[in-house]
Coordinates of C-alpha atoms in Angstrom, one line a residue:
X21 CA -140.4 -124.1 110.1
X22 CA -141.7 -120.7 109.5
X23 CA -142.8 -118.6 107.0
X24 CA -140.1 -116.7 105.3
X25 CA -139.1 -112.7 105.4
X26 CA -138.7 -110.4 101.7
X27 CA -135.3 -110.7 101.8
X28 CA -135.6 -107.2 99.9
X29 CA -137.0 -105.9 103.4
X30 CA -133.8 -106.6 105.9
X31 CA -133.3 -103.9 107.6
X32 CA -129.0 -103.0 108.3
X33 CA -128.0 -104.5 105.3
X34 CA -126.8 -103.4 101.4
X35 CA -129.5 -103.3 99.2
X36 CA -129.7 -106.9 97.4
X37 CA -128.9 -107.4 94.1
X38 CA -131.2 -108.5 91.4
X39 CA -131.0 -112.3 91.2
X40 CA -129.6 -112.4 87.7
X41 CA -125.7 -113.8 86.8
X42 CA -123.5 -111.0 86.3
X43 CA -119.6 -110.1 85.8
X44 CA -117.8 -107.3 86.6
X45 CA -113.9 -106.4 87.3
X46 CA -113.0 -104.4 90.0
X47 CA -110.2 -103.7 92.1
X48 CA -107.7 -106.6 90.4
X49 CA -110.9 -108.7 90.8
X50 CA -113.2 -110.6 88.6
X51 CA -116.1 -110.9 90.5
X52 CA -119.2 -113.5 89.2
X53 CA -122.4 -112.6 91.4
X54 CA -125.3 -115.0 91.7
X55 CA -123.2 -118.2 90.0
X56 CA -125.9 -121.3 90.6
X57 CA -125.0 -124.3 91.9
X58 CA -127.2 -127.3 91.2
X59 CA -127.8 -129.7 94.3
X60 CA -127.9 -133.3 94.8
X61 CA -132.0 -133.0 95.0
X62 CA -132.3 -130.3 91.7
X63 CA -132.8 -126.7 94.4
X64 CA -130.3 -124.0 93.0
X65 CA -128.4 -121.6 95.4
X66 CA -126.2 -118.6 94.4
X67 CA -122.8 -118.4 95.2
X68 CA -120.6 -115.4 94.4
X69 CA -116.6 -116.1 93.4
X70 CA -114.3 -113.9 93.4
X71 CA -111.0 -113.9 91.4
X72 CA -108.0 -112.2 90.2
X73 CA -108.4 -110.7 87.0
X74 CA -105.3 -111.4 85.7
X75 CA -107.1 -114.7 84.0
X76 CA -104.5 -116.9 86.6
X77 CA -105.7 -120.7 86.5
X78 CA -105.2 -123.4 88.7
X79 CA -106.2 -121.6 92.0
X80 CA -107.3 -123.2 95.3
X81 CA -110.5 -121.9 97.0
X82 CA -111.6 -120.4 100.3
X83 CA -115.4 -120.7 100.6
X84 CA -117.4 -118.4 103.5
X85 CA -120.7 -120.4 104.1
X86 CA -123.3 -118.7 106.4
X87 CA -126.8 -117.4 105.6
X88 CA -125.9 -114.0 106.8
X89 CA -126.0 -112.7 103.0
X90 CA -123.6 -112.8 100.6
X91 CA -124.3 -109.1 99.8
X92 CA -123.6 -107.5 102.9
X93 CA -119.9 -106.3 102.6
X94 CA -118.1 -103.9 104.4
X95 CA -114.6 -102.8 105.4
X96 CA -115.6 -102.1 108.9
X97 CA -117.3 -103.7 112.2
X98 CA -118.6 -102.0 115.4
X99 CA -115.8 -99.8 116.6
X100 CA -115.6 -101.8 119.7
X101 CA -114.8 -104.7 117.6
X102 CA -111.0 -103.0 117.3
X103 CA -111.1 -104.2 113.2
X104 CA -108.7 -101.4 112.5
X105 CA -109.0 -99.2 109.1
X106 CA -107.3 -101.4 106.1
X107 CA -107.7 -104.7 107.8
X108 CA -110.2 -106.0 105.5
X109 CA -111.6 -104.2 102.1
X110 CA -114.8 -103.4 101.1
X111 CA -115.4 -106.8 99.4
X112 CA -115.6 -108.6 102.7
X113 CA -118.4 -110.5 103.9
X114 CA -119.5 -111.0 107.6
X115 CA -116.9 -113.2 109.7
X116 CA -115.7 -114.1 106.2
X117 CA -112.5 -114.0 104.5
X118 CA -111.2 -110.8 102.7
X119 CA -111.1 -111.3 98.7
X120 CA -108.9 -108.5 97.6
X121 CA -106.3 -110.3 100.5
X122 CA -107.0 -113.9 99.0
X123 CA -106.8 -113.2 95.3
X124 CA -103.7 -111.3 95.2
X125 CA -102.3 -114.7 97.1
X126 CA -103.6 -116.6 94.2
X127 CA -106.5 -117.5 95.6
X128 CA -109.8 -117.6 94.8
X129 CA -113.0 -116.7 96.8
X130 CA -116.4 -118.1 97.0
X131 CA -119.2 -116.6 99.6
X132 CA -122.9 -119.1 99.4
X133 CA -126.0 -118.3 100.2
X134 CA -127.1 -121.8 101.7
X135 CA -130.1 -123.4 100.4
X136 CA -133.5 -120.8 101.3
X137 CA -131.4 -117.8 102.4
X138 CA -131.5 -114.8 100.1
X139 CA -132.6 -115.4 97.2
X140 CA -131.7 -119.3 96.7
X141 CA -134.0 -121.6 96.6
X142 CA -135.7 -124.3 99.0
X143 CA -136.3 -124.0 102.7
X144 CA -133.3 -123.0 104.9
X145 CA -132.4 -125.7 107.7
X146 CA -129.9 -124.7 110.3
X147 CA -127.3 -126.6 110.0
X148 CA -127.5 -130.4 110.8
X149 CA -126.6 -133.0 108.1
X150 CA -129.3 -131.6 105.6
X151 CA -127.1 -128.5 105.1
X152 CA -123.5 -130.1 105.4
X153 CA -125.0 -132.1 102.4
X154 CA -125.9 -128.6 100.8
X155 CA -122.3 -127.5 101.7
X156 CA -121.0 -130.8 100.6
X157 CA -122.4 -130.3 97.1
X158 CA -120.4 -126.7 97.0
X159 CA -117.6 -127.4 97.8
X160 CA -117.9 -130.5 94.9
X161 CA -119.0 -127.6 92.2
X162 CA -116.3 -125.3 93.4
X163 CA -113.3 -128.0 92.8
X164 CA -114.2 -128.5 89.3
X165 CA -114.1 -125.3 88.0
X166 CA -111.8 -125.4 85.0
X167 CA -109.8 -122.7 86.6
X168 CA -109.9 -124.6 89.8
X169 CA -106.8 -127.1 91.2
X170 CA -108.9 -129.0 92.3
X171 CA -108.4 -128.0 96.1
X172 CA -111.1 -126.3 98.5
X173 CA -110.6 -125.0 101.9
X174 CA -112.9 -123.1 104.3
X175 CA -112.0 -119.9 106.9
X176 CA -114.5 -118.3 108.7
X177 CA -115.7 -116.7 112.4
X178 CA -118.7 -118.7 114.3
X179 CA -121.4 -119.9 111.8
X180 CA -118.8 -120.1 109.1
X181 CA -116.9 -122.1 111.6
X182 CA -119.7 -124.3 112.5
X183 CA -120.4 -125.6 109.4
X184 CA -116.8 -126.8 108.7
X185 CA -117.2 -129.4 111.9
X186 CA -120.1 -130.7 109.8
X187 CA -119.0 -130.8 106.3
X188 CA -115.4 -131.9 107.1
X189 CA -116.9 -134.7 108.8
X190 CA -118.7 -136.1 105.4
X191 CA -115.1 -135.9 103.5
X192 CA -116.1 -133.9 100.4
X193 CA -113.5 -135.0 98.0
X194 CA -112.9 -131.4 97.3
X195 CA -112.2 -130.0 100.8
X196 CA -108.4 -130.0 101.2
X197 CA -108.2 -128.4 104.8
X198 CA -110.4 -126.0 107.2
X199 CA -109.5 -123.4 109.6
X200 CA -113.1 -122.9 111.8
X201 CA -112.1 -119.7 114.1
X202 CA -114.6 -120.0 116.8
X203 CA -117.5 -121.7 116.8
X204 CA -119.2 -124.1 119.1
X205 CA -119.8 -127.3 118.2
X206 CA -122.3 -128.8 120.8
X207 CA -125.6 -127.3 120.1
X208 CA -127.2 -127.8 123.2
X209 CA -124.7 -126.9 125.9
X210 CA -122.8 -124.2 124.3
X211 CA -125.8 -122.2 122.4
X212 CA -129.1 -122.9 123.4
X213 CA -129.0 -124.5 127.3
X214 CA -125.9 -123.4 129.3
X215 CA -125.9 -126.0 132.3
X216 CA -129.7 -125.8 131.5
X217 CA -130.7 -123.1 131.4
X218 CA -132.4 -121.4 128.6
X219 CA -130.3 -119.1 126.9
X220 CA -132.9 -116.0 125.8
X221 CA -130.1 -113.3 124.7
X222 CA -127.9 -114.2 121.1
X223 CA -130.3 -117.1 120.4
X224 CA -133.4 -115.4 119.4
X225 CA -131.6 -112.3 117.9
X226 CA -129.5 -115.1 116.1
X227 CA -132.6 -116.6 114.3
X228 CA -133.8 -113.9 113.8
X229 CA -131.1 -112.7 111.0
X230 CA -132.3 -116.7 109.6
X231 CA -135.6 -115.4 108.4
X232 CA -135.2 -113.5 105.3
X233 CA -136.1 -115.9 102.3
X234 CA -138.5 -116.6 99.3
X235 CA -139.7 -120.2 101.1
X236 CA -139.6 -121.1 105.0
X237 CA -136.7 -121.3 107.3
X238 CA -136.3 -123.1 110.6
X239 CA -137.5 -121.3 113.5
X240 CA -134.8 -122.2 115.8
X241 CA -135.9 -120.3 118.9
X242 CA -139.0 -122.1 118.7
X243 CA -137.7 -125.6 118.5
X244 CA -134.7 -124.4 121.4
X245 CA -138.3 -124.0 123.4
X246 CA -139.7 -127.1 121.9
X247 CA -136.9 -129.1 123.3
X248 CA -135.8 -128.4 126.9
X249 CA -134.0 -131.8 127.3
X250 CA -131.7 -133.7 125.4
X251 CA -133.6 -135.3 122.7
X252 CA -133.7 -136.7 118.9
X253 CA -133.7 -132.5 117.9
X254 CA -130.5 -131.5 119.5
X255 CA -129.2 -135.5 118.3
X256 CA -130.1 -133.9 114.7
X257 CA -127.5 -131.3 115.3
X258 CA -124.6 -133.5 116.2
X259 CA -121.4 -133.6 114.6
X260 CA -119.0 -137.1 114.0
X261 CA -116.1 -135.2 115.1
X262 CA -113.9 -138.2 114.7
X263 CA -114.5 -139.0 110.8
X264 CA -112.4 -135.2 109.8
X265 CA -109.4 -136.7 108.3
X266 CA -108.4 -133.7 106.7
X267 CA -105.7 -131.0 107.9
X268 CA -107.5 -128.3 110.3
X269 CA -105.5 -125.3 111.8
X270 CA -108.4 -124.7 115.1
X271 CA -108.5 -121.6 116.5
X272 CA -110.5 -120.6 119.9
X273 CA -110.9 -118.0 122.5
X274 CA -110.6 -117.7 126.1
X275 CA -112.8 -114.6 125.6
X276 CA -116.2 -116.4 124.5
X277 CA -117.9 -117.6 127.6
X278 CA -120.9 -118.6 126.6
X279 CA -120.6 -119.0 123.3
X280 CA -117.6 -120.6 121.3
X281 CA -115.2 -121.2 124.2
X282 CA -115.7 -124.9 125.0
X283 CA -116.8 -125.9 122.0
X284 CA -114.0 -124.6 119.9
X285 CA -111.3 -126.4 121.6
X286 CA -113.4 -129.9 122.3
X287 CA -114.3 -130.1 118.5
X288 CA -110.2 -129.9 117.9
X289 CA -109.9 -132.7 120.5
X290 CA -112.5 -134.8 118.9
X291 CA -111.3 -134.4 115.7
X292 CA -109.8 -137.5 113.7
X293 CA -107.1 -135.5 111.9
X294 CA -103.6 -136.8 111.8
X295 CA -102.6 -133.1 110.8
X296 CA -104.2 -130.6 113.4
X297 CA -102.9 -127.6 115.3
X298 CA -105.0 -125.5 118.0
X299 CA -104.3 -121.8 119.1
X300 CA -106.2 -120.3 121.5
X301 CA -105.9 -116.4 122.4
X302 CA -107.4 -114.3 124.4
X303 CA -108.4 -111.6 122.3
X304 CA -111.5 -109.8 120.5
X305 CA -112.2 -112.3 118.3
X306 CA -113.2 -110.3 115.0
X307 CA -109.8 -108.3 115.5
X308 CA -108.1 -111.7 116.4
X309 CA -109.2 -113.3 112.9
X310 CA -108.4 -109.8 111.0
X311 CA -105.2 -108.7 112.4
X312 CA -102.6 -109.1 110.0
X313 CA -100.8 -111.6 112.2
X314 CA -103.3 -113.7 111.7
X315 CA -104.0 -113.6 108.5
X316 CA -100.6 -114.4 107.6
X317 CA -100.7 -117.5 109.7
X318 CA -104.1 -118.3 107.7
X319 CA -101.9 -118.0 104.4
X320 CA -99.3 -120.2 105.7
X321 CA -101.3 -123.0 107.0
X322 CA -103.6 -122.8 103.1
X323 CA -100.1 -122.3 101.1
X324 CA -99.0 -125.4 102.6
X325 CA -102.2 -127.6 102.2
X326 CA -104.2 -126.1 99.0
X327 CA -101.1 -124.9 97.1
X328 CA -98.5 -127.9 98.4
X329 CA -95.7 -125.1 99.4
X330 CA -93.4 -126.4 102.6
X331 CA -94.1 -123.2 104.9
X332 CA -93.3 -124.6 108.1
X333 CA -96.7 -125.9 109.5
X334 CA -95.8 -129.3 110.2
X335 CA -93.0 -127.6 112.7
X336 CA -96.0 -125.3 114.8
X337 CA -96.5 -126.4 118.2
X338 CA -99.3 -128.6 118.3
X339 CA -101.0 -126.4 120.7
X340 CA -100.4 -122.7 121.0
X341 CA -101.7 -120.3 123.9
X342 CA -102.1 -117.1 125.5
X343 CA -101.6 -117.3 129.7
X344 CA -103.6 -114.2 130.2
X345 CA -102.8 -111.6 133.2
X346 CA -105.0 -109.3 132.3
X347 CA -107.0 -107.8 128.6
X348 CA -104.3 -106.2 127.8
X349 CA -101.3 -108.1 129.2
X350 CA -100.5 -111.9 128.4
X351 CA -97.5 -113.9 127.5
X352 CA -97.3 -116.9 124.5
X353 CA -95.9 -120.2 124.3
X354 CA -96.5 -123.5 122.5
X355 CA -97.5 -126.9 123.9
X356 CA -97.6 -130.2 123.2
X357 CA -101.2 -131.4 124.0
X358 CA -104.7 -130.2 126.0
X359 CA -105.2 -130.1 128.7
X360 CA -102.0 -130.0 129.3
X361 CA -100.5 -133.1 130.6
X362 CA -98.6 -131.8 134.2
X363 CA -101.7 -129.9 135.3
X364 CA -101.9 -130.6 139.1
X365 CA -105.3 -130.2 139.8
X366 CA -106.2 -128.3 143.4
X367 CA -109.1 -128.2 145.3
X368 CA -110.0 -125.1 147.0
X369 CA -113.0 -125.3 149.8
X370 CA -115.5 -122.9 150.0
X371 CA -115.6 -121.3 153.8
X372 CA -119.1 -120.2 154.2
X373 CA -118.4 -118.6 157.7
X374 CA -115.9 -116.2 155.9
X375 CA -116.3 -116.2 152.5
X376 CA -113.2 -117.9 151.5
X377 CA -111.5 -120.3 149.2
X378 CA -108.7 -122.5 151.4
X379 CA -106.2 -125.4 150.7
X380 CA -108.0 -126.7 153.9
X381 CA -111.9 -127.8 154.0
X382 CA -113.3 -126.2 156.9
X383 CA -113.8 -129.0 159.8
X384 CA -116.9 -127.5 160.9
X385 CA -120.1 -127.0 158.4
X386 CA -121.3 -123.2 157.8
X387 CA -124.1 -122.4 155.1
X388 CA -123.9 -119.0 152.7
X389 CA -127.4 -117.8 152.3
X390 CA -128.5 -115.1 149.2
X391 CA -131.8 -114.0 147.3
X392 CA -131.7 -115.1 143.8
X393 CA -134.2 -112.6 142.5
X394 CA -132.3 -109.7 143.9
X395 CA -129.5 -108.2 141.4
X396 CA -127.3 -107.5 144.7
X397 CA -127.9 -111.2 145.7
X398 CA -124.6 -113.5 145.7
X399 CA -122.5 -116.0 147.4
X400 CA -118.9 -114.7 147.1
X401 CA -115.3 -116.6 148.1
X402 CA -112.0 -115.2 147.8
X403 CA -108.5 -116.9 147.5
X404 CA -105.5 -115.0 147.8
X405 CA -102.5 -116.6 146.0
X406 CA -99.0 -116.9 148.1
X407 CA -97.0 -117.1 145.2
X408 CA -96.8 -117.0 141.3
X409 CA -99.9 -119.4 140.3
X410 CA -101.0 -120.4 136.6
X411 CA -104.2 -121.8 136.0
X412 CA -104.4 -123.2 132.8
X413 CA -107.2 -125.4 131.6
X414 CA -110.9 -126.7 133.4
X415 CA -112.4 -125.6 136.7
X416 CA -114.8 -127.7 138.5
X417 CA -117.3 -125.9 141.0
X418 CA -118.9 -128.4 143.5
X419 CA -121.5 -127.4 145.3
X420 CA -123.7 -128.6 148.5
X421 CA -127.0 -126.3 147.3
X422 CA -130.2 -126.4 148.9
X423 CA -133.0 -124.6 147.3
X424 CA -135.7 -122.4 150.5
X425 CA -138.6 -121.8 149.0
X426 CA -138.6 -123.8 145.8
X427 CA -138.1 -127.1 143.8
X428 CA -135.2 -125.8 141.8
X429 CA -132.5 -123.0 141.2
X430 CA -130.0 -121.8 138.4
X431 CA -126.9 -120.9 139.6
X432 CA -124.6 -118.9 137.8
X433 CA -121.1 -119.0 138.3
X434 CA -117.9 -116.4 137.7
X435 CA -114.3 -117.0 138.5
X436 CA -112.6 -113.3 138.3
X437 CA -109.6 -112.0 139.3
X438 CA -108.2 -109.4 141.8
X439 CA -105.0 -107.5 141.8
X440 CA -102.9 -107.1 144.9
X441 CA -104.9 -104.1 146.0
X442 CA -108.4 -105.8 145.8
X443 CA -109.5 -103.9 142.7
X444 CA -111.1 -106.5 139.5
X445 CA -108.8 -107.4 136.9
X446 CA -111.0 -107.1 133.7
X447 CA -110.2 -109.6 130.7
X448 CA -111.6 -109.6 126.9
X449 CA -114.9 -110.7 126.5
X450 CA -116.6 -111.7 123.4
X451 CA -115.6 -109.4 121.0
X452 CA -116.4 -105.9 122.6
X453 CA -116.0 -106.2 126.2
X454 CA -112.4 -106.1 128.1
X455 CA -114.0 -105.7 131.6
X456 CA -114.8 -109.7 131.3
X457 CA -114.5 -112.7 133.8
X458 CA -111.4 -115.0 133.9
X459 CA -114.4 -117.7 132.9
X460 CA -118.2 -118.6 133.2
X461 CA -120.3 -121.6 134.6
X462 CA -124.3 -122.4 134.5
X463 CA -126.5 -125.4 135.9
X464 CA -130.0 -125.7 136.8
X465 CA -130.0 -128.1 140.2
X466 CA -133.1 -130.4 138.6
X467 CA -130.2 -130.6 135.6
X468 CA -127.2 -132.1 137.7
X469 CA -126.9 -136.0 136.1
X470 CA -124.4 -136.3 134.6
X471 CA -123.4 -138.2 131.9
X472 CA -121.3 -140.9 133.3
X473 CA -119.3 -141.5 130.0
X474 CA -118.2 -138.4 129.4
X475 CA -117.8 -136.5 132.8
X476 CA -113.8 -136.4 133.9
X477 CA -113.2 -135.3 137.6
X478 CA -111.9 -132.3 136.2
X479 CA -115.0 -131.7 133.4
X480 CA -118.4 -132.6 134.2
X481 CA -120.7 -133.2 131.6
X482 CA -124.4 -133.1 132.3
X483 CA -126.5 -135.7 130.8
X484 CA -129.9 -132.7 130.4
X485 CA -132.0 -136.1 129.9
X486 CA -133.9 -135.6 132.5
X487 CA -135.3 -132.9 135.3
X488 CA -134.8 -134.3 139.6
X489 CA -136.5 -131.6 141.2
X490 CA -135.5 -130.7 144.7
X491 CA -137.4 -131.8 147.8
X492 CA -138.0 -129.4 150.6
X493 CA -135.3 -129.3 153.1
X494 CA -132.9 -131.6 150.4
X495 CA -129.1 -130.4 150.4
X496 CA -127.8 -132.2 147.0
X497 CA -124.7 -132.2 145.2
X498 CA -124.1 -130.5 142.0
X499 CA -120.9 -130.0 139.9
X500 CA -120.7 -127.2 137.6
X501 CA -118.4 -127.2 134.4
X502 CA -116.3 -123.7 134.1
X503 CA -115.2 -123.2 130.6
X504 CA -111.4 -123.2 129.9
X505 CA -109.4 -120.9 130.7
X506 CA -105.4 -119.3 131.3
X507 CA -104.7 -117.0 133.7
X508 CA -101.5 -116.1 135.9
X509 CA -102.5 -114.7 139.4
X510 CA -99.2 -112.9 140.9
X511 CA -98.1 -113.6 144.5
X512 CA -100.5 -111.3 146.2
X513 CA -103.5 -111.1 143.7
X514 CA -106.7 -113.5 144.0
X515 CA -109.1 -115.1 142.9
X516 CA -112.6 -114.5 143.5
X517 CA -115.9 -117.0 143.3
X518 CA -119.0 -115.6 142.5
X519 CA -122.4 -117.9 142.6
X520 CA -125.5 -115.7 141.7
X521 CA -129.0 -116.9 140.6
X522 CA -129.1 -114.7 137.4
X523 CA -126.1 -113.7 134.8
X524 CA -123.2 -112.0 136.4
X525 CA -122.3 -110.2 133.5
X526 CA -125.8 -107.9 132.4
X527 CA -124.4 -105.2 129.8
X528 CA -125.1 -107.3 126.2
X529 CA -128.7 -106.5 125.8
X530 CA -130.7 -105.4 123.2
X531 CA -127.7 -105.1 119.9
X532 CA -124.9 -106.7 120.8
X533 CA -124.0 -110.2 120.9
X534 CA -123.9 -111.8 124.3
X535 CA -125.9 -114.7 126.4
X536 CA -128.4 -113.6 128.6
X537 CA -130.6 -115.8 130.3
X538 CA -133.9 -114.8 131.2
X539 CA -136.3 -117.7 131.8
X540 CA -135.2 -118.7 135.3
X541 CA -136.9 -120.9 138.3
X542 CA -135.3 -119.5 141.4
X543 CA -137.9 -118.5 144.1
X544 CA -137.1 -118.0 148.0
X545 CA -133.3 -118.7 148.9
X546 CA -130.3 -120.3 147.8
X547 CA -128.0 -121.9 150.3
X548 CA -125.1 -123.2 149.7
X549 CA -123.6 -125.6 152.3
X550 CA -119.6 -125.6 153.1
X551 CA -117.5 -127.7 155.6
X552 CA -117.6 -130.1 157.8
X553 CA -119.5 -133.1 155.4
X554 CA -120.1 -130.8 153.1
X555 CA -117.2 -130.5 150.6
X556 CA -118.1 -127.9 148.6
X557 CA -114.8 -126.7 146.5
X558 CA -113.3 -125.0 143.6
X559 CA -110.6 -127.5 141.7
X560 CA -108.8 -125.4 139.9
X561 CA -105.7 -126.4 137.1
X562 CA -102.1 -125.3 138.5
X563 CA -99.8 -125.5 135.8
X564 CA -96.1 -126.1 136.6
X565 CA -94.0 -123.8 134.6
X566 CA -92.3 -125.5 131.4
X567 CA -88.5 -127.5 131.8

């Protein structure tokens, strides 16, 4: 823990309001600021509702929990963000639902500031079953309001997706349904270590929008540093997927490598919900969760569970997806499960003598040779498809590595796309880019056991319980998970393998919101082995089109 920041002093956002209960109407809204809500142990947050003013009872709720400040509203996000003009008002909160859309619905609105953020009370802990307790006791409050049905559901982008894993898994009462829009739910291999390795870009600038509070919040980059290896901390953090029961419309991105990706769609496959419905696009996220599209499908999925109106829910695909060609081009169509059940998985073997991916392994063993420390340092292998290929779902990279020089190496891995001409195909990334991968991988070599129980031949799962350095002169296995994925390739476009010893993709730093990785252990040379005994490949998911 550490020593909390005047949250009067936070620099890029609204001024904050005095502490005080007050009442206003504005806009068709009655809006209570600073409502306090007792918790199990006696601390007092603040939670602001918002409401139509036309003194309507018997509304449902959408709460926005993150400790991002209820204060800071605005109608508008970085212009690379594509929020258009009029997508959300001025009464919107960060990653959080829209009020003035929500009320005239019938809904009501609450944004929290959780327990030691702002101006509430206590110590702020990030996340773990101490705050879905916090958010437990909310959501209780919120559902007994005498205006109140009785029903409570949550919305939100990342954080304010987060959370919902964690208090849907201790079955408030209250909580009628949840719709978390991206956000990873293994803390460990999807925010702090990817494959690893240290993640030194989001994370700290992450925590740091944690520290503004009248008592101590958790230093989270700290204890990320604290705890290299899978341990009792990062156990702290997890979530009992399985014990959700209650409805949950999941929505994930192809475009988050490195960030809410994976963990979006394995929380939905975890989940014990008999009612739950996955859609994953391959957009900018903060316009994907604005656009009026969505929001309608939002109001749809919430009519039907907090307001009991038939709107058609139950007759969605249970899977719905976007089979990308490029950030700007992409086709949809529902499904019935994932990973889809007539992937035909494909291996493709690394040639090191000429820098391709073939059906074929090569029958005689070459070795691909690069400087990790040098920015123009890669291994790079090229497929080019014959004929009209979809790869929907997980990529496995495995790898015959050798580290010259050194006891250990990170190798970062990209899978992109060419068109027909040789020129890069760029895709949506995060929620700026569109000159992104196809998807990302990451492993440190002294991190390659994996976890036994968990790892499919398809999806490797590394255990991170413990380091195996390299010997000199040792040629060892690894397998690399790529996050998921959907891309067509044409008959005559390809697919290109990139394995680097430092991120690929470099242009996130210092403002935006993007994984860097910084703290690295590559000295000397990487090789990589191919052929012959070595059966270094690509497996890659070739998806059959629908009958």
């Amino acid at each position: 823990m550490r020593a909390g920041v005047d949250p009067h002093s936070a620099p890029n956002k609204p001024p904050l309001p005095p502490r005080t209960y007050a009442r206003r109407s504005e806009s068709g809204l009655l809006i209570e600021q600073n409502v306090e809500v007792r918790l199990r142990d006696g601390v007092r947050i603040l939670v602001d509702i918002y409401r139509p003013d036309t003194g309507a009872t018997d509304l449902p709720i959408l709460l926005g929990w993150s400790p991002y400040g209820k204060h800071g509203l605005s109608d508008r996000l970085w212009p690379p963000a594509w929020v258009e003009p009029g997508w959300i008002s001025r009464f919107t909160a960060f990653e959080a639902p829209d009020p003035l859309f929500w009320c005239s619905r019938g809904y009501a609105v609450a944004f929290a500031d959780p327990r030691g953020a702002w101006l509430s009370e206590g110590d702020l802990r990030h996340n773990g079953v101490g705050e879905g307790e916090d958010c437990y006791d909310t959501i209780e409050f919120l559902g007994q309001l005498p205006w109140s049905n009785g029903k409570v559901g949550m919305t939100g982008v990342s954080y304010l997706a987060s959370i919902q894993y964690l208090v849907a898994s201790l079955r408030a009462p209250h909580l009628a349904a949840i719709n978390p829009w991206e956000g990873f739910s293994d803390w460990y291999r999807e925010f702090a270590y990817h494959g690893g390795i240290r993640e030194t870009g989001f994370l700290p600038r992450g925590c740091d929008n944690l520290r503004f509070s009248l008592g101590r919040t958790e230093d989270t980059s700290a204890n990320v540093q604290a705890h290299p290896l899978y341990d009792d901390y990062w156990r702290s953090k997890e979530v009992d997927l399985a014990a959700i029961e209650v409805p949950a419309f999941v929505v994930a991105s192809w475009s988050d490598q490195g960030l809410h990706t994976r963990g979006t769609i394995e929380a939905w496959r975890r989940m014990g919900s008999p009612r739950k419905w996955l859609e994953i696009h391959g957009q900018k996220k903060w316009a994907n969760y604005y656009k009026p599209e969505s929001r309608e499908k939002q109001a749809a999925f919430f009519d039907q569970f907090l307001k009991g109106e038939d709107t058609g829910v139950d007759r969605w695909p249970q899977v719905h997806l976007e089979v990308r060609e490029s950030a700007h081009a992409s086709t949809w169509r529902g499904e019935d499960e994932w990973p889809l059940a007539r992937t035909q998985y494909r291996p493709l073997f690394l040639d090191a003598a000429n820098g391709s991916l073939d059906d074929a392994a090569p029958p005689t063993a070459a070795c691909a040779a690069y400087d990790p420390s040098d920015e123009a340092g890669e291994a790079v292998f090229v497929h080019r498809f014959a004929e009209n290929t979809e790869l929907t779902g997980y990529m496995k990279l495995k790898l015959w590595v050798e580290a010259e020089g050194a006891d250990d190496m990170d190798l970062f891995v990209a899978v992109q796309k060419l068109d027909a001409g040789g020129a890069a195909v760029g895709f949506h990334f995060y929620a700026f880019f569109d000159d992104g991968p196809v998807a990302l991988g990451w492993l440190r070599a002294s991190h390659r056991a994996l976890d036994e129980e968990r790892s499919t031949p398809s999806q490797p799962v590394q255990s991170h319980l413990r380091e195996e350095l390299l010997q000199t002169g040792q040629v060892v296995p690894v397998e690399i998970e790529i996050w998921p994925s959907s891309t067509l390739f044409r008959a005559g476009e390809s697919l290109r393998l990139v394995v680097k010893g430092m991120d690929i993709y470099r242009d996130g730093l210092p403002n935006l919101p993007f994984a860097r990785h910084e703290d690295l252990r590559n000295r000397g040379r990487h090789l990589i082995h191919a052929g012959g005994t070595f059966d270094s490949h690509l497996l890659v998911p070739v998806v059959a089109p629908q009958t």
